[in-house]
Coordinates of C-alpha atoms and ligand atoms in Angstrom, one line a residue:
M20 CA 93.1 93.5 99.9
S21 CA 94.5 96.2 97.6
T22 CA 93.7 99.8 96.7
I23 CA 92.7 100.2 93.1
G24 CA 93.2 103.6 91.6
L25 CA 90.9 104.4 88.7
I26 CA 91.9 107.0 86.1
G27 CA 88.7 107.2 84.2
S28 CA 85.4 106.2 85.9
G29 CA 83.1 105.8 83.0
L30 CA 81.5 102.6 81.7
I31 CA 84.6 100.4 82.2
G32 CA 86.1 102.3 85.2
S33 CA 82.8 102.1 87.1
T34 CA 82.4 98.4 86.3
V35 CA 85.9 97.6 87.5
A36 CA 85.2 99.7 90.6
R37 CA 82.0 97.7 91.3
L38 CA 83.8 94.4 90.9
A39 CA 86.7 95.5 93.0
V40 CA 84.6 96.8 95.9
A41 CA 82.5 93.5 95.8
A42 CA 85.8 91.6 96.1
G43 CA 86.8 93.7 99.2
H44 CA 89.2 96.1 97.6
E45 CA 89.3 99.9 98.2
V46 CA 88.9 102.1 95.1
V47 CA 90.0 105.6 94.4
L48 CA 88.0 107.0 91.5
S49 CA 89.0 109.9 89.2
N50 CA 87.9 111.4 86.0
R51 CA 88.5 114.5 83.9
R52 CA 85.8 116.8 85.4
G53 CA 86.8 116.5 89.0
P54 CA 86.0 114.4 92.1
E55 CA 82.8 116.3 93.0
T56 CA 81.2 114.9 89.8
L57 CA 81.7 111.3 91.1
S58 CA 79.7 111.7 94.3
D59 CA 76.8 109.5 93.0
L60 CA 79.1 106.6 92.2
V61 CA 81.0 107.0 95.5
A62 CA 77.7 106.9 97.3
E63 CA 76.6 103.8 95.4
L64 CA 80.0 102.0 96.1
G65 CA 80.0 102.9 99.8
P66 CA 82.8 103.3 102.4
Q67 CA 85.4 101.4 100.3
A68 CA 85.3 104.1 97.6
R69 CA 86.4 107.7 97.4
A70 CA 87.0 110.2 94.6
A71 CA 90.1 112.2 94.0
T72 CA 92.2 113.7 91.2
P73 CA 93.9 111.4 88.7
A74 CA 97.3 112.0 90.4
E75 CA 95.8 111.2 93.8
A76 CA 94.2 108.0 92.5
A77 CA 97.5 107.0 90.9
Q78 CA 99.4 107.7 94.1
A79 CA 96.9 105.7 96.2
G80 CA 96.6 102.7 93.9
D81 CA 98.5 99.5 94.5
I82 CA 97.2 98.9 91.0
T83 CA 96.0 101.7 88.8
V84 CA 93.6 101.2 86.0
V85 CA 93.9 103.6 83.1
T86 CA 90.5 103.6 81.3
I87 CA 90.0 106.8 79.3
P88 CA 89.6 107.7 75.7
L89 CA 93.0 106.9 74.2
H90 CA 93.5 110.4 72.9
A91 CA 94.0 111.6 76.5
Y92 CA 96.8 109.1 77.4
R93 CA 99.4 111.8 77.6
T94 CA 97.5 113.4 80.5
V95 CA 98.0 110.3 82.7
P96 CA 100.2 111.3 85.6
V97 CA 103.8 110.0 85.2
A98 CA 105.5 110.6 88.6
A99 CA 102.6 109.2 90.7
L100 CA 102.8 106.0 88.7
Y101 CA 106.6 105.5 89.0
G102 CA 107.4 101.8 89.4
K103 CA 103.7 100.9 89.7
V104 CA 101.5 98.3 88.1
V105 CA 99.1 99.9 85.6
I106 CA 96.3 98.2 83.9
D107 CA 95.5 99.6 80.4
T108 CA 92.0 99.0 79.0
N109 CA 92.2 101.6 76.3
N110 CA 91.4 101.0 72.6
Y111 CA 92.1 103.1 69.5
Y112 CA 89.0 104.5 67.7
P113 CA 90.3 107.2 65.3
E114 CA 86.8 108.6 64.9
R115 CA 86.9 109.4 68.7
D116 CA 90.7 109.7 69.3
G117 CA 91.8 111.4 66.0
H118 CA 94.5 109.7 64.0
I119 CA 97.7 108.5 65.7
A120 CA 100.3 107.8 63.0
E121 CA 102.2 105.0 64.7
L122 CA 98.9 103.1 65.2
D123 CA 97.7 103.7 61.7
T124 CA 101.0 102.3 60.4
E125 CA 101.0 99.5 63.0
T126 CA 104.5 100.4 64.1
T127 CA 103.4 100.2 67.7
T128 CA 100.3 99.3 69.8
T129 CA 98.1 101.2 72.1
S130 CA 99.6 99.8 75.3
E131 CA 103.1 100.4 74.1
L132 CA 102.2 104.0 73.6
L133 CA 101.1 104.2 77.2
Q134 CA 104.2 102.3 78.3
A135 CA 106.4 104.9 76.4
H136 CA 104.5 107.7 78.2
L137 CA 105.0 105.9 81.6
P138 CA 108.5 104.4 81.1
A139 CA 109.0 103.6 84.8
S140 CA 105.6 101.9 85.2
R141 CA 104.7 98.3 84.5
I142 CA 101.8 98.3 82.0
V143 CA 99.5 95.3 81.7
K144 CA 96.9 95.3 78.9
T145 CA 93.7 93.6 79.8
M146 CA 89.9 94.1 80.0
N147 CA 90.1 96.1 76.7
N148 CA 88.4 93.4 74.7
I149 CA 85.2 92.8 76.7
F150 CA 82.0 94.9 76.6
Y151 CA 81.6 96.6 79.9
A152 CA 78.2 95.1 80.7
H153 CA 79.6 91.6 80.0
L154 CA 82.6 92.4 82.3
G155 CA 80.1 93.1 85.0
N156 CA 77.8 90.1 84.3
L157 CA 80.3 87.3 83.6
A158 CA 82.4 87.6 86.8
R159 CA 82.3 84.2 88.7
P160 CA 84.1 82.8 91.7
S161 CA 87.2 80.7 91.2
G162 CA 86.3 77.1 90.1
D163 CA 82.9 78.0 88.8
P164 CA 82.4 76.1 85.5
A165 CA 81.0 79.3 83.9
R166 CA 84.1 81.4 84.8
S167 CA 85.6 83.4 81.9
V168 CA 89.1 84.1 81.0
L169 CA 90.6 87.5 80.2
A170 CA 93.6 87.9 78.0
L171 CA 96.5 90.0 79.3
A172 CA 99.8 91.2 77.8
G173 CA 102.8 92.9 79.4
D174 CA 106.5 93.0 79.5
D175 CA 106.9 92.5 83.3
A176 CA 106.2 89.0 84.6
A177 CA 105.7 90.1 88.2
A178 CA 103.2 92.8 87.1
K179 CA 101.3 90.2 85.1
Q180 CA 101.2 88.0 88.2
T181 CA 99.9 90.9 90.3
V182 CA 97.2 91.5 87.7
T183 CA 96.4 87.8 87.5
V184 CA 95.8 87.8 91.2
F185 CA 93.6 90.9 91.0
L186 CA 91.6 89.4 88.1
D187 CA 91.1 86.3 90.1
S188 CA 89.8 88.3 93.0
I189 CA 87.2 90.0 90.8
G190 CA 86.0 86.9 89.1
Y191 CA 88.2 86.1 86.1
D192 CA 91.0 83.7 85.1
A193 CA 93.8 85.3 83.1
L194 CA 95.4 84.1 79.9
D195 CA 98.9 85.3 79.2
A196 CA 99.0 86.6 75.6
G197 CA 102.7 87.5 75.7
P198 CA 104.5 90.8 75.8
L199 CA 102.9 94.2 75.2
A200 CA 103.9 94.0 71.5
E201 CA 101.5 91.1 71.2
G202 CA 98.6 93.2 72.5
W203 CA 97.4 93.8 68.9
R204 CA 96.1 90.3 69.0
F205 CA 93.2 91.4 71.1
Q206 CA 92.8 94.9 69.8
R207 CA 89.6 96.0 68.1
D208 CA 88.6 94.2 64.9
T209 CA 90.3 91.0 65.9
A210 CA 88.5 87.7 66.6
A211 CA 89.4 88.1 70.3
Y212 CA 87.7 91.5 70.5
S213 CA 84.4 91.4 72.3
D214 CA 82.9 88.6 70.2
P215 CA 84.1 85.7 72.5
Y216 CA 81.8 87.2 75.2
F217 CA 78.7 87.9 73.1
S218 CA 76.1 85.2 73.1
E219 CA 74.4 83.9 69.9
G220 CA 72.4 86.6 68.1
H221 CA 74.2 89.5 69.7
S222 CA 77.3 91.4 68.7
L223 CA 79.3 94.6 69.3
A224 CA 78.2 95.9 65.9
T225 CA 74.5 95.6 66.7
T226 CA 75.0 96.8 70.3
V227 CA 76.6 100.1 69.1
R228 CA 73.6 100.5 66.8
G229 CA 71.4 100.3 69.9
A230 CA 70.5 96.6 70.2
D231 CA 70.5 94.6 73.4
P232 CA 74.0 93.3 74.1
G233 CA 72.5 90.2 75.8
P234 CA 73.8 88.8 79.1
G235 CA 77.1 87.7 77.6
R236 CA 78.6 84.2 77.5
P237 CA 81.6 82.8 79.3
A238 CA 84.8 82.6 77.3
T239 CA 87.1 79.7 78.0
A240 CA 90.9 79.7 77.8
N241 CA 90.6 77.5 74.6
T242 CA 88.2 80.0 73.0
M243 CA 90.5 82.9 73.7
R244 CA 93.7 81.0 72.7
A245 CA 92.2 80.2 69.4
A246 CA 91.0 83.8 68.8
L247 CA 94.4 85.2 69.7
A248 CA 96.1 82.7 67.3
A249 CA 93.7 83.7 64.5
A250 CA 94.4 87.4 64.8
K251 CA 95.4 89.3 61.7
R252 CA 97.2 92.6 61.4
Y253 CA 95.1 95.3 59.6
R254 CA 97.7 95.3 56.8
D255 CA 97.0 91.6 56.2
M256 CA 93.2 91.8 56.3
Ligands
LIG308 N1 82.8 100.7 76.9 C1 83.3 99.5 76.8 O1 82.6 98.5 76.8 C2 84.8 99.3 76.7 C3 85.3 98.0 76.8 C4 86.7 97.8 76.8 C5 87.5 98.9 76.7 N2 87.0 100.1 76.5 C6 88.0 101.2 76.3 O2 88.3 101.7 77.7 C7 88.5 103.1 77.7 C8 87.3 103.7 78.5 O3 86.1 103.4 78.0 P1 84.7 103.7 78.6 O4 83.7 103.1 77.7 O5 84.7 103.4 80.1 O6 84.7 105.3 78.4 P2 83.7 106.4 79.0 O7 82.5 105.7 79.5 O8 83.6 107.4 78.0 O9 84.5 107.0 80.2 C9 85.7 107.6 80.1 C10 86.2 108.1 81.4 O10 87.5 108.7 81.2 C11 87.5 109.9 81.9 N3 88.5 110.8 81.3 C12 88.5 111.4 80.1 N4 89.6 112.1 79.9 C13 90.3 111.9 81.0 C14 91.6 112.5 81.5 N5 92.3 113.2 80.7 N6 92.0 112.1 82.8 C15 91.2 111.4 83.6 N7 90.0 110.9 83.2 C16 89.6 111.1 81.9 C17 86.1 110.5 81.7 O11 85.9 111.5 82.6 P3 84.7 112.6 82.4 O12 83.4 111.9 82.5 O13 84.9 113.6 83.5 O14 85.0 113.2 81.0 C18 85.3 109.2 82.1 O15 85.3 109.0 83.5 C19 88.4 103.5 76.2 O16 89.7 103.6 75.7 C20 87.6 102.4 75.6 O17 87.9 102.3 74.2 C21 85.7 100.4 76.6

């Protein structure tokens, strides 16, 4: 079992923490406002969970999950993550994050920005393209016919293998989408973004307007592979 550091403990961070604890891992949660604001979540998660500062969570994590609004990525502790495997769930929403020129011009991708901020860490992009409630609902044991796949991208094969083993432990198969530079294939507004996990009659667009997201539906490797292959750059849309 591993220790999972969480930098960000909101909708996605808390969902990953719940799945990790259920799988037997320890979690160290952190957020912007301070560990004392995470006492309810720690109490819910029980003795495998504690709250700390982002630097402490990063230090403690065998794997650390960065799951914060993208605009805050430069605050992620660098030294504490030296050499470590870092999962990046972040997405770019200019209306929330402000405009980031390199992303607007598509000269880089969100996870490559985080990699540039953490040059000695090994970033793996995953879990960014699934609605948090579906991430919680769709986890299934290995071999279950209703098990879903999660795409991942990264430049370090060993880090991708580490994350594949972690995803397996929390209830998901992994599908390698290539290096970090290919991460745009499952960024927002692509066919691979959220839709593969929404069941008939539900969508991210209606969910953000307040509709029920539904229970989600399993996404197979073939579904995700086809969605990744169909991805278009913004400039080609
Ligand atoms: N929601 C989804 O379904 C979903 C799905 C996939 C990917 N994502 C992406 O994943 C990221 C997290 O999304 P979310 O929905 O979980 O966000 P959220 O619910 O708003 O939670 C954000 C978390 O990040 C923390 N945070 C903010 N600034 C921080 C900083 N500088 N250092 C440490 N922690 C900080 C917040 O702490 P405070 O509460 O103290 O401010 C909070 O715990 C976003 O980039 C989002 O686009 C979201």
